[in-house]
Amino acid sequence: MKRVGIPRGLYYYKYSALWETFFKSLGADVILSENTNKKVLTNGSNACVSEACIPVKAYFGHVLELVGKVDFIFMPRFTSVAKKQYICPEVCGVSDMVRNSVRGLPKIIDPEINLRESVKNSWRAALYTGEFITGDRRRISKAYKEAVTQYRNKRQALKFADTEFGKSLGINGSAARKADDSAAKLTIAIIGHSYTVYDTFLNMELIKKLNKFGADVLTLDMLDYIVSKDRCRELDKQFFWDYGTRAYGGAIQLIQKGRVDGILALTSFGCGVDSFVDELVEDKIRCESDIPFMKLVLDEHSAEAGFLTRLEAFIDMIVRRRQNDIYISTSGKHVYNC
Amino acid sequence: MIFTFPHLGNTYIIAKSFLDDFGAEYVVPPFNSDRTLEIGLKYCAEAHCIPFKLFVGNMVQAHEMGADTMLITGGCGPCRLGYFGEMLKKQARDIGINMELITLEVPDQGLKELASRIRKVSGTSNVLNIARVINAAKNIAVKLDNLEQLAREKRAVQSVKGSVDKIYGGFQKDILNIKGSANMERFIKETEDRLKQINVNTDAKPLRVGIVGEIFTTIEPYANFRVEKMLGEMGVLVDRPVTVSGWIIDEMIKKRLPLLKDKKHEEAAAEYLPRMIGGHAQYTVGNSVLNAISGYDGVIHLYPLGCMPEIVSQAILPKIEEDYGIPIMTVIRDEMTGEAGFATRVEAFIDLLKKRRDEHLNEQSKMLYGN
């Protein structure tokens, strides 16, 4: 049996169901790198250029973790994951970064995933990938269909966060639905890339921490993408980053629903996409709503105590505001009212 | 409408020719300086890249001089540059200045929208006239890049230090007083002739160094501490393959005609970075390989802090260094970079290259330092 290694980083957090199901139904042995931990991150940072962002460094660590244990490493070259959209250039080029800076890599399966022009490219990528494992086209086609169904189901389920996956992340219950009625519990929305929001080591178990404070968590995956895309039409020029559309449209949805108690923007240091997107999102939230907003920046030097203190202060502020029902200013609110 | 535009090396001359020929009113913002950067820093978030901060600085300084419309170029690639237009609009709103932004690119709405944007500048719908002006501006761009190349070549071998920059620096100032593309072309020709007559040291065999990296940092002298002049005065022949005219021709005019595009760098980069990831990463990788093949002594890689595509190429360059045995140095620029520190690194790099060449001349093997 052929052993296929999948690094548990970057877009794994979005496409895990798709990839795992695909390889398993082709009859390959799927080996995942372990969850991100200190060793993975340290090894990754040592192998990677220091300017890269922390998720990319962690990805390097995950690849190193797999070296010697597998026959193939699955490292797709992403260019685009949605029509007319791109993704971050660094993630686009990460497989080339790894290929050119890590020695002794096993064979790499690197299909090009470019859905910018046509969604059919996804099947082409699957065919290319499948041919590494088997020569039987019909089998690949079957595995592909199965994988896509699995992936869709998981994504759909994630919207309501009732899945095992959701639970394993600590997203308990259905925050998205609760956001529609005024539940007594707090609901905090997290705006961030899937690979920072769901990687519990990188974000220092942010979701669990929020749960401990008694808050439900809502992520961008629980909001409808089509609606987000529609809301983005108010911009003069549409974002060409998939994440930008999700985050900006998501923020507008949150404002319109008006049922979240706070919004956290989670970003990694040096993230170029976020430097533009988050600024527009912050502007939108501060100008058009009174929802408290805080930006958290992650890098490999982030200390947990400082992180926790900021989080506690944020939650305390929200709780007091709610209990006393008096106006407590969010940062900067007194100074300007748009 | 009083137009303005951000600075990028000699592009102000091209923009000037473009606007002169249309008879539009415009101001050229002051050349980039510490003050420009300070203004940018004041209004921008820290995570934005240096080019954006300088663009904001240019915008504010031009507004002080009376401009109300800014022309910029854009794109729809994954690099941040494509969204500069929108962000500058937001920045202008936040600062509280009145500035309309016109992005010269093919937008989502198609060519019609681009035509209407150009009409705002030209004031005429005569297609022939517009095409003629654009062509003239393109010719100016090509001639300017040839002039720059000549200046680089002469600078490396000039017998009296500074004689090139006396002429070339004067040219950059004096051209501001010349109107119209025809007159400008004549002036460029005159300068070229003057540069050709400079006394040179014909025995000199200058080191050859390629400059690769992010387009703004490599082209804008303020952003790279005039590295070309610095190297030229050390007697180094500099080559910078990414040029403004190349960018205008490849990215703006031939964008929809992929067959006619210059693909040399893509072929050279194929082994390392086989597809476009935005920005100039493929140029950086491809041109480093091309430089190595044509026997350059070294390559300097420049980019502003946080530039996503260049981070990818930085990770790839060590492999090229090893495969081709060519020394490559990466220098990252941000607002905290000091000129003296930068100069020291460049000098040290050049010293190594000199030593390496001497060893080679003495029939020793060329080795890579640090390996």
PDB file of N, CA, C and O in Angstrom, chain A residues 49 51-52 77-79 86-90 92-93 95-97 99-101 103 112 235-241 272-273 275-276 279-280 283, chain B residues 45 47-48 75-80 82-84 86-87 89-91 105 108 271-277 303 308 311-312 314-316 319 322 332:
ATOM      1  N   VAL A  49      12.502  30.687   5.706  1.00  0.00           N
ATOM      2  CA  VAL A  49      13.021  32.056   5.803  1.00  0.00           C
ATOM      3  C   VAL A  49      12.269  32.781   6.915  1.00  0.00           C
ATOM      4  O   VAL A  49      11.083  32.561   7.112  1.00  0.00           O
ATOM      5  N   GLU A  51      11.186  35.698   7.249  1.00  0.00           N
ATOM      6  CA  GLU A  51      10.166  36.690   6.932  1.00  0.00           C
ATOM      7  C   GLU A  51       8.788  36.087   6.743  1.00  0.00           C
ATOM      8  O   GLU A  51       7.797  36.794   6.756  1.00  0.00           O
ATOM      9  N   ALA A  52       8.717  34.783   6.552  1.00  0.00           N
ATOM     10  CA  ALA A  52       7.416  34.166   6.276  1.00  0.00           C
ATOM     11  C   ALA A  52       6.507  34.261   7.499  1.00  0.00           C
ATOM     12  O   ALA A  52       6.969  34.475   8.613  1.00  0.00           O
ATOM     13  N   ARG A  77      -0.345  22.817  -5.278  1.00  0.00           N
ATOM     14  CA  ARG A  77       0.007  24.207  -5.564  1.00  0.00           C
ATOM     15  C   ARG A  77      -1.286  24.957  -5.770  1.00  0.00           C
ATOM     16  O   ARG A  77      -1.905  24.853  -6.809  1.00  0.00           O
ATOM     17  N   PHE A  78      -1.641  25.727  -4.799  1.00  0.00           N
ATOM     18  CA  PHE A  78      -2.879  26.503  -4.919  1.00  0.00           C
ATOM     19  C   PHE A  78      -2.615  27.778  -5.701  1.00  0.00           C
ATOM     20  O   PHE A  78      -1.583  28.412  -5.515  1.00  0.00           O
ATOM     21  N   THR A  79      -3.526  28.125  -6.556  1.00  0.00           N
ATOM     22  CA  THR A  79      -3.488  29.454  -7.153  1.00  0.00           C
ATOM     23  C   THR A  79      -4.784  30.167  -6.809  1.00  0.00           C
ATOM     24  O   THR A  79      -4.793  31.345  -6.488  1.00  0.00           O
ATOM     25  N   TYR A  86      -8.102  34.940  -6.146  1.00  0.00           N
ATOM     26  CA  TYR A  86      -6.809  34.331  -5.902  1.00  0.00           C
ATOM     27  C   TYR A  86      -6.710  34.019  -4.419  1.00  0.00           C
ATOM     28  O   TYR A  86      -7.593  34.355  -3.638  1.00  0.00           O
ATOM     29  N   ILE A  87      -5.587  33.407  -4.036  1.00  0.00           N
ATOM     30  CA  ILE A  87      -5.308  33.340  -2.608  1.00  0.00           C
ATOM     31  C   ILE A  87      -3.972  34.039  -2.377  1.00  0.00           C
ATOM     32  O   ILE A  87      -3.360  34.530  -3.312  1.00  0.00           O
ATOM     33  N   CYS A  88      -3.556  34.066  -1.145  1.00  0.00           N
ATOM     34  CA  CYS A  88      -2.333  34.776  -0.781  1.00  0.00           C
ATOM     35  C   CYS A  88      -1.130  34.235  -1.559  1.00  0.00           C
ATOM     36  O   CYS A  88      -0.974  33.029  -1.700  1.00  0.00           O
ATOM     37  N   PRO A  89      -0.266  35.111  -2.088  1.00  0.00           N
ATOM     38  CA  PRO A  89       0.882  34.658  -2.878  1.00  0.00           C
ATOM     39  C   PRO A  89       1.810  33.710  -2.125  1.00  0.00           C
ATOM     40  O   PRO A  89       2.415  32.839  -2.725  1.00  0.00           O
ATOM     41  N   GLU A  90       1.901  33.930  -0.820  1.00  0.00           N
ATOM     42  CA  GLU A  90       2.809  33.079  -0.054  1.00  0.00           C
ATOM     43  C   GLU A  90       2.306  31.642  -0.028  1.00  0.00           C
ATOM     44  O   GLU A  90       3.072  30.696  -0.158  1.00  0.00           O
ATOM     45  N   CYS A  92       0.339  30.417  -2.291  1.00  0.00           N
ATOM     46  CA  CYS A  92       0.511  29.966  -3.676  1.00  0.00           C
ATOM     47  C   CYS A  92       1.879  29.322  -3.848  1.00  0.00           C
ATOM     48  O   CYS A  92       2.011  28.309  -4.526  1.00  0.00           O
ATOM     49  N   GLY A  93       2.882  29.939  -3.281  1.00  0.00           N
ATOM     50  CA  GLY A  93       4.249  29.508  -3.572  1.00  0.00           C
ATOM     51  C   GLY A  93       4.834  28.583  -2.529  1.00  0.00           C
ATOM     52  O   GLY A  93       5.997  28.221  -2.621  1.00  0.00           O
ATOM     53  N   SER A  95       4.604  25.438  -1.810  1.00  0.00           N
ATOM     54  CA  SER A  95       5.164  24.145  -2.197  1.00  0.00           C
ATOM     55  C   SER A  95       6.524  24.328  -2.868  1.00  0.00           C
ATOM     56  O   SER A  95       7.417  23.508  -2.706  1.00  0.00           O
ATOM     57  N   ASP A  96       6.687  25.445  -3.600  1.00  0.00           N
ATOM     58  CA  ASP A  96       7.989  25.707  -4.210  1.00  0.00           C
ATOM     59  C   ASP A  96       9.023  26.122  -3.172  1.00  0.00           C
ATOM     60  O   ASP A  96      10.199  25.806  -3.293  1.00  0.00           O
ATOM     61  N   MET A  97       8.545  26.831  -2.141  1.00  0.00           N
ATOM     62  CA  MET A  97       9.465  27.184  -1.056  1.00  0.00           C
ATOM     63  C   MET A  97       9.994  25.914  -0.399  1.00  0.00           C
ATOM     64  O   MET A  97      11.180  25.765  -0.157  1.00  0.00           O
ATOM     65  N   ARG A  99      10.039  22.809  -1.598  1.00  0.00           N
ATOM     66  CA  ARG A  99      10.813  21.995  -2.527  1.00  0.00           C
ATOM     67  C   ARG A  99      12.250  22.490  -2.623  1.00  0.00           C
ATOM     68  O   ARG A  99      13.182  21.702  -2.732  1.00  0.00           O
ATOM     69  N   ASN A 100      12.418  23.821  -2.585  1.00  0.00           N
ATOM     70  CA  ASN A 100      13.746  24.373  -2.790  1.00  0.00           C
ATOM     71  C   ASN A 100      14.519  24.611  -1.510  1.00  0.00           C
ATOM     72  O   ASN A 100      15.653  25.044  -1.558  1.00  0.00           O
ATOM     73  N   SER A 101      13.911  24.378  -0.354  1.00  0.00           N
ATOM     74  CA  SER A 101      14.726  24.586   0.841  1.00  0.00           C
ATOM     75  C   SER A 101      14.799  23.384   1.777  1.00  0.00           C
ATOM     76  O   SER A 101      15.573  23.427   2.712  1.00  0.00           O
ATOM     77  N   ARG A 103      15.809  19.418   2.190  1.00  0.00           N
ATOM     78  CA  ARG A 103      16.499  18.333   1.488  1.00  0.00           C
ATOM     79  C   ARG A 103      15.887  16.989   1.834  1.00  0.00           C
ATOM     80  O   ARG A 103      15.288  16.834   2.892  1.00  0.00           O
ATOM     81  N   GLU A 112      -1.848  21.242  -9.637  1.00  0.00           N
ATOM     82  CA  GLU A 112      -2.128  22.674  -9.609  1.00  0.00           C
ATOM     83  C   GLU A 112      -3.618  22.877  -9.418  1.00  0.00           C
ATOM     84  O   GLU A 112      -4.432  22.324 -10.159  1.00  0.00           O
ATOM     85  N   LEU A 235     -18.481  47.344  -2.571  1.00  0.00           N
ATOM     86  CA  LEU A 235     -17.136  47.856  -2.809  1.00  0.00           C
ATOM     87  C   LEU A 235     -16.999  48.276  -4.273  1.00  0.00           C
ATOM     88  O   LEU A 235     -17.580  47.659  -5.161  1.00  0.00           O
ATOM     89  N   ASP A 236     -16.202  49.326  -4.508  1.00  0.00           N
ATOM     90  CA  ASP A 236     -16.005  49.774  -5.889  1.00  0.00           C
ATOM     91  C   ASP A 236     -15.237  48.732  -6.683  1.00  0.00           C
ATOM     92  O   ASP A 236     -15.463  48.527  -7.852  1.00  0.00           O
ATOM     93  N   LYS A 237     -14.270  48.132  -6.025  1.00  0.00           N
ATOM     94  CA  LYS A 237     -13.515  47.081  -6.705  1.00  0.00           C
ATOM     95  C   LYS A 237     -13.585  45.832  -5.840  1.00  0.00           C
ATOM     96  O   LYS A 237     -13.282  45.889  -4.651  1.00  0.00           O
ATOM     97  N   GLN A 238     -14.014  44.731  -6.446  1.00  0.00           N
ATOM     98  CA  GLN A 238     -14.147  43.496  -5.674  1.00  0.00           C
ATOM     99  C   GLN A 238     -12.774  42.995  -5.238  1.00  0.00           C
ATOM    100  O   GLN A 238     -11.789  43.206  -5.923  1.00  0.00           O
ATOM    101  N   PHE A 239     -12.748  42.355  -4.087  1.00  0.00           N
ATOM    102  CA  PHE A 239     -11.495  41.741  -3.644  1.00  0.00           C
ATOM    103  C   PHE A 239     -11.105  40.638  -4.620  1.00  0.00           C
ATOM    104  O   PHE A 239     -11.963  39.927  -5.136  1.00  0.00           O
ATOM    105  N   PHE A 240      -9.805  40.481  -4.862  1.00  0.00           N
ATOM    106  CA  PHE A 240      -9.391  39.334  -5.664  1.00  0.00           C
ATOM    107  C   PHE A 240      -8.815  38.250  -4.774  1.00  0.00           C
ATOM    108  O   PHE A 240      -8.234  37.300  -5.244  1.00  0.00           O
ATOM    109  N   TRP A 241      -8.954  38.422  -3.450  1.00  0.00           N
ATOM    110  CA  TRP A 241      -8.565  37.358  -2.527  1.00  0.00           C
ATOM    111  C   TRP A 241      -9.827  36.692  -2.012  1.00  0.00           C
ATOM    112  O   TRP A 241     -10.752  37.372  -1.561  1.00  0.00           O
ATOM    113  N   GLY A 272       0.151  39.947   4.488  1.00  0.00           N
ATOM    114  CA  GLY A 272      -0.113  41.073   3.606  1.00  0.00           C
ATOM    115  C   GLY A 272      -1.577  41.219   3.252  1.00  0.00           C
ATOM    116  O   GLY A 272      -2.096  42.325   3.130  1.00  0.00           O
ATOM    117  N   VAL A 273      -2.261  40.089   3.093  1.00  0.00           N
ATOM    118  CA  VAL A 273      -3.677  40.139   2.755  1.00  0.00           C
ATOM    119  C   VAL A 273      -4.448  40.793   3.899  1.00  0.00           C
ATOM    120  O   VAL A 273      -5.250  41.693   3.700  1.00  0.00           O
ATOM    121  N   SER A 275      -3.387  42.824   6.101  1.00  0.00           N
ATOM    122  CA  SER A 275      -3.068  44.222   6.355  1.00  0.00           C
ATOM    123  C   SER A 275      -4.074  45.118   5.632  1.00  0.00           C
ATOM    124  O   SER A 275      -4.403  46.193   6.116  1.00  0.00           O
ATOM    125  N   PHE A 276      -4.563  44.681   4.482  1.00  0.00           N
ATOM    126  CA  PHE A 276      -5.564  45.471   3.768  1.00  0.00           C
ATOM    127  C   PHE A 276      -6.982  45.090   4.185  1.00  0.00           C
ATOM    128  O   PHE A 276      -7.796  45.940   4.484  1.00  0.00           O
ATOM    129  N   GLU A 279      -8.107  46.039   7.736  1.00  0.00           N
ATOM    130  CA  GLU A 279      -8.300  47.474   7.927  1.00  0.00           C
ATOM    131  C   GLU A 279      -9.679  47.896   7.423  1.00  0.00           C
ATOM    132  O   GLU A 279     -10.381  48.673   8.069  1.00  0.00           O
ATOM    133  N   LEU A 280     -10.062  47.347   6.282  1.00  0.00           N
ATOM    134  CA  LEU A 280     -11.386  47.671   5.740  1.00  0.00           C
ATOM    135  C   LEU A 280     -12.484  47.104   6.636  1.00  0.00           C
ATOM    136  O   LEU A 280     -13.507  47.743   6.879  1.00  0.00           O
ATOM    137  N   ASP A 283     -12.756  49.190   9.808  1.00  0.00           N
ATOM    138  CA  ASP A 283     -13.399  50.446   9.478  1.00  0.00           C
ATOM    139  C   ASP A 283     -14.918  50.270   9.394  1.00  0.00           C
ATOM    140  O   ASP A 283     -15.690  51.056   9.927  1.00  0.00           O
TER     141      ASP A 283
ATOM    142  N   ALA B  45      -1.224  51.978   8.569  1.00  0.00           N
ATOM    143  CA  ALA B  45      -0.975  50.938   9.558  1.00  0.00           C
ATOM    144  C   ALA B  45       0.420  50.377   9.312  1.00  0.00           C
ATOM    145  O   ALA B  45       0.919  50.404   8.197  1.00  0.00           O
ATOM    146  N   ALA B  47       1.521  47.433   9.127  1.00  0.00           N
ATOM    147  CA  ALA B  47       1.664  46.224   8.313  1.00  0.00           C
ATOM    148  C   ALA B  47       1.658  46.508   6.815  1.00  0.00           C
ATOM    149  O   ALA B  47       1.916  45.621   6.028  1.00  0.00           O
ATOM    150  N   HIS B  48       1.363  47.732   6.420  1.00  0.00           N
ATOM    151  CA  HIS B  48       1.380  48.039   4.986  1.00  0.00           C
ATOM    152  C   HIS B  48       2.814  48.082   4.477  1.00  0.00           C
ATOM    153  O   HIS B  48       3.730  48.338   5.229  1.00  0.00           O
ATOM    154  N   GLY B  75      -3.862  46.268 -11.038  1.00  0.00           N
ATOM    155  CA  GLY B  75      -3.806  44.911 -11.541  1.00  0.00           C
ATOM    156  C   GLY B  75      -4.780  44.082 -10.755  1.00  0.00           C
ATOM    157  O   GLY B  75      -5.398  44.574  -9.821  1.00  0.00           O
ATOM    158  N   CYS B  76      -4.934  42.850 -11.124  1.00  0.00           N
ATOM    159  CA  CYS B  76      -5.835  41.981 -10.385  1.00  0.00           C
ATOM    160  C   CYS B  76      -5.097  40.754  -9.897  1.00  0.00           C
ATOM    161  O   CYS B  76      -5.677  39.701  -9.685  1.00  0.00           O
ATOM    162  N   GLY B  77      -3.796  40.880  -9.753  1.00  0.00           N
ATOM    163  CA  GLY B  77      -3.013  39.734  -9.310  1.00  0.00           C
ATOM    164  C   GLY B  77      -3.148  39.545  -7.817  1.00  0.00           C
ATOM    165  O   GLY B  77      -3.765  40.363  -7.154  1.00  0.00           O
ATOM    166  N   PRO B  78      -2.573  38.471  -7.296  1.00  0.00           N
ATOM    167  CA  PRO B  78      -2.696  38.238  -5.867  1.00  0.00           C
ATOM    168  C   PRO B  78      -1.879  39.208  -5.018  1.00  0.00           C
ATOM    169  O   PRO B  78      -2.050  39.251  -3.809  1.00  0.00           O
ATOM    170  N   CYS B  79      -0.994  39.989  -5.626  1.00  0.00           N
ATOM    171  CA  CYS B  79      -0.180  40.913  -4.837  1.00  0.00           C
ATOM    172  C   CYS B  79      -1.030  42.102  -4.413  1.00  0.00           C
ATOM    173  O   CYS B  79      -2.016  42.435  -5.032  1.00  0.00           O
ATOM    174  N   ARG B  80      -0.600  42.756  -3.330  1.00  0.00           N
ATOM    175  CA  ARG B  80      -1.365  43.856  -2.762  1.00  0.00           C
ATOM    176  C   ARG B  80      -1.539  45.028  -3.720  1.00  0.00           C
ATOM    177  O   ARG B  80      -2.487  45.786  -3.599  1.00  0.00           O
ATOM    178  N   GLY B  82      -2.667  45.361  -6.558  1.00  0.00           N
ATOM    179  CA  GLY B  82      -3.964  45.418  -7.213  1.00  0.00           C
ATOM    180  C   GLY B  82      -5.018  46.137  -6.399  1.00  0.00           C
ATOM    181  O   GLY B  82      -5.997  46.622  -6.945  1.00  0.00           O
ATOM    182  N   TYR B  83      -4.828  46.211  -5.099  1.00  0.00           N
ATOM    183  CA  TYR B  83      -5.850  46.859  -4.287  1.00  0.00           C
ATOM    184  C   TYR B  83      -5.425  48.241  -3.792  1.00  0.00           C
ATOM    185  O   TYR B  83      -6.105  48.851  -2.980  1.00  0.00           O
ATOM    186  N   PHE B  84      -4.276  48.728  -4.274  1.00  0.00           N
ATOM    187  CA  PHE B  84      -3.782  50.041  -3.854  1.00  0.00           C
ATOM    188  C   PHE B  84      -4.809  51.133  -4.101  1.00  0.00           C
ATOM    189  O   PHE B  84      -4.999  52.018  -3.277  1.00  0.00           O
ATOM    190  N   GLU B  86      -8.126  51.204  -4.181  1.00  0.00           N
ATOM    191  CA  GLU B  86      -9.195  51.265  -3.186  1.00  0.00           C
ATOM    192  C   GLU B  86      -8.661  51.739  -1.840  1.00  0.00           C
ATOM    193  O   GLU B  86      -9.292  52.534  -1.141  1.00  0.00           O
ATOM    194  N   MET B  87      -7.474  51.208  -1.464  1.00  0.00           N
ATOM    195  CA  MET B  87      -6.930  51.570  -0.161  1.00  0.00           C
ATOM    196  C   MET B  87      -6.523  53.039  -0.124  1.00  0.00           C
ATOM    197  O   MET B  87      -6.675  53.702   0.897  1.00  0.00           O
ATOM    198  N   LYS B  89      -8.009  55.396  -1.747  1.00  0.00           N
ATOM    199  CA  LYS B  89      -9.269  56.135  -1.613  1.00  0.00           C
ATOM    200  C   LYS B  89      -9.663  56.209  -0.144  1.00  0.00           C
ATOM    201  O   LYS B  89     -10.040  57.255   0.373  1.00  0.00           O
ATOM    202  N   LYS B  90      -9.565  55.053   0.524  1.00  0.00           N
ATOM    203  CA  LYS B  90      -9.945  54.995   1.936  1.00  0.00           C
ATOM    204  C   LYS B  90      -9.014  55.896   2.746  1.00  0.00           C
ATOM    205  O   LYS B  90      -9.455  56.644   3.614  1.00  0.00           O
ATOM    206  N   GLN B  91      -7.711  55.810   2.422  1.00  0.00           N
ATOM    207  CA  GLN B  91      -6.716  56.588   3.144  1.00  0.00           C
ATOM    208  C   GLN B  91      -7.009  58.083   2.981  1.00  0.00           C
ATOM    209  O   GLN B  91      -6.955  58.836   3.948  1.00  0.00           O
ATOM    210  N   GLU B 105      -6.142  50.288 -15.439  1.00  0.00           N
ATOM    211  CA  GLU B 105      -6.059  48.841 -15.532  1.00  0.00           C
ATOM    212  C   GLU B 105      -7.316  48.389 -16.256  1.00  0.00           C
ATOM    213  O   GLU B 105      -8.243  49.166 -16.452  1.00  0.00           O
ATOM    214  N   ASP B 108     -12.965  44.800 -13.752  1.00  0.00           N
ATOM    215  CA  ASP B 108     -13.971  43.743 -13.918  1.00  0.00           C
ATOM    216  C   ASP B 108     -15.018  44.122 -14.953  1.00  0.00           C
ATOM    217  O   ASP B 108     -15.533  43.288 -15.680  1.00  0.00           O
ATOM    218  N   GLU B 271      12.179  25.584 -13.459  1.00  0.00           N
ATOM    219  CA  GLU B 271      12.595  24.499 -12.576  1.00  0.00           C
ATOM    220  C   GLU B 271      12.309  24.825 -11.107  1.00  0.00           C
ATOM    221  O   GLU B 271      12.101  23.925 -10.298  1.00  0.00           O
ATOM    222  N   TYR B 272      12.316  26.114 -10.791  1.00  0.00           N
ATOM    223  CA  TYR B 272      12.187  26.498  -9.392  1.00  0.00           C
ATOM    224  C   TYR B 272      10.786  26.993  -9.037  1.00  0.00           C
ATOM    225  O   TYR B 272      10.259  26.685  -7.978  1.00  0.00           O
ATOM    226  N   LEU B 273      10.227  27.825  -9.911  1.00  0.00           N
ATOM    227  CA  LEU B 273       8.925  28.425  -9.631  1.00  0.00           C
ATOM    228  C   LEU B 273       8.136  28.415 -10.927  1.00  0.00           C
ATOM    229  O   LEU B 273       8.180  29.357 -11.698  1.00  0.00           O
ATOM    230  N   PRO B 274       7.439  27.310 -11.192  1.00  0.00           N
ATOM    231  CA  PRO B 274       6.881  27.130 -12.537  1.00  0.00           C
ATOM    232  C   PRO B 274       5.637  27.934 -12.844  1.00  0.00           C
ATOM    233  O   PRO B 274       5.131  27.853 -13.949  1.00  0.00           O
ATOM    234  N   ARG B 275       5.079  28.678 -11.901  1.00  0.00           N
ATOM    235  CA  ARG B 275       3.907  29.446 -12.299  1.00  0.00           C
ATOM    236  C   ARG B 275       3.860  30.782 -11.593  1.00  0.00           C
ATOM    237  O   ARG B 275       4.596  31.015 -10.648  1.00  0.00           O
ATOM    238  N   MET B 276       2.953  31.617 -12.095  1.00  0.00           N
ATOM    239  CA  MET B 276       2.799  32.956 -11.584  1.00  0.00           C
ATOM    240  C   MET B 276       2.232  32.904 -10.162  1.00  0.00           C
ATOM    241  O   MET B 276       1.274  32.199  -9.919  1.00  0.00           O
ATOM    242  N   ILE B 277       2.869  33.611  -9.244  1.00  0.00           N
ATOM    243  CA  ILE B 277       2.276  33.679  -7.909  1.00  0.00           C
ATOM    244  C   ILE B 277       2.022  35.128  -7.535  1.00  0.00           C
ATOM    245  O   ILE B 277       1.729  35.434  -6.390  1.00  0.00           O
ATOM    246  N   TYR B 303      13.806  43.718  -1.470  1.00  0.00           N
ATOM    247  CA  TYR B 303      12.346  43.823  -1.387  1.00  0.00           C
ATOM    248  C   TYR B 303      11.909  44.511  -0.101  1.00  0.00           C
ATOM    249  O   TYR B 303      12.668  44.565   0.857  1.00  0.00           O
ATOM    250  N   MET B 308       4.795  39.669  -0.004  1.00  0.00           N
ATOM    251  CA  MET B 308       4.521  38.225   0.010  1.00  0.00           C
ATOM    252  C   MET B 308       5.208  37.457  -1.118  1.00  0.00           C
ATOM    253  O   MET B 308       5.834  36.431  -0.865  1.00  0.00           O
ATOM    254  N   ILE B 311       8.970  36.927  -0.533  1.00  0.00           N
ATOM    255  CA  ILE B 311       9.337  35.994   0.532  1.00  0.00           C
ATOM    256  C   ILE B 311       9.500  34.602  -0.071  1.00  0.00           C
ATOM    257  O   ILE B 311      10.421  33.856   0.258  1.00  0.00           O
ATOM    258  N   VAL B 312       8.612  34.281  -1.016  1.00  0.00           N
ATOM    259  CA  VAL B 312       8.713  32.986  -1.694  1.00  0.00           C
ATOM    260  C   VAL B 312      10.023  32.914  -2.471  1.00  0.00           C
ATOM    261  O   VAL B 312      10.761  31.935  -2.383  1.00  0.00           O
ATOM    262  N   GLN B 314      12.712  34.544  -1.922  1.00  0.00           N
ATOM    263  CA  GLN B 314      13.859  34.500  -1.003  1.00  0.00           C
ATOM    264  C   GLN B 314      14.150  33.071  -0.564  1.00  0.00           C
ATOM    265  O   GLN B 314      15.301  32.678  -0.381  1.00  0.00           O
ATOM    266  N   ALA B 315      13.087  32.286  -0.390  1.00  0.00           N
ATOM    267  CA  ALA B 315      13.279  30.900   0.027  1.00  0.00           C
ATOM    268  C   ALA B 315      13.867  30.057  -1.099  1.00  0.00           C
ATOM    269  O   ALA B 315      14.476  29.023  -0.846  1.00  0.00           O
ATOM    270  N   ILE B 316      13.691  30.498  -2.346  1.00  0.00           N
ATOM    271  CA  ILE B 316      14.154  29.708  -3.485  1.00  0.00           C
ATOM    272  C   ILE B 316      15.588  30.077  -3.880  1.00  0.00           C
ATOM    273  O   ILE B 316      16.353  29.235  -4.322  1.00  0.00           O
ATOM    274  N   LYS B 319      18.839  27.986  -3.300  1.00  0.00           N
ATOM    275  CA  LYS B 319      18.983  26.803  -4.149  1.00  0.00           C
ATOM    276  C   LYS B 319      19.690  27.182  -5.457  1.00  0.00           C
ATOM    277  O   LYS B 319      20.579  26.472  -5.930  1.00  0.00           O
ATOM    278  N   GLU B 322      23.332  27.756  -4.906  1.00  0.00           N
ATOM    279  CA  GLU B 322      24.068  26.504  -4.809  1.00  0.00           C
ATOM    280  C   GLU B 322      24.215  25.846  -6.185  1.00  0.00           C
ATOM    281  O   GLU B 322      25.295  25.404  -6.558  1.00  0.00           O
ATOM    282  N   ILE B 332      16.397  43.432   2.848  1.00  0.00           N
ATOM    283  CA  ILE B 332      15.001  43.814   3.011  1.00  0.00           C
ATOM    284  C   ILE B 332      14.946  45.241   3.521  1.00  0.00           C
ATOM    285  O   ILE B 332      15.655  45.610   4.444  1.00  0.00           O
TER     286      ILE B 332
END
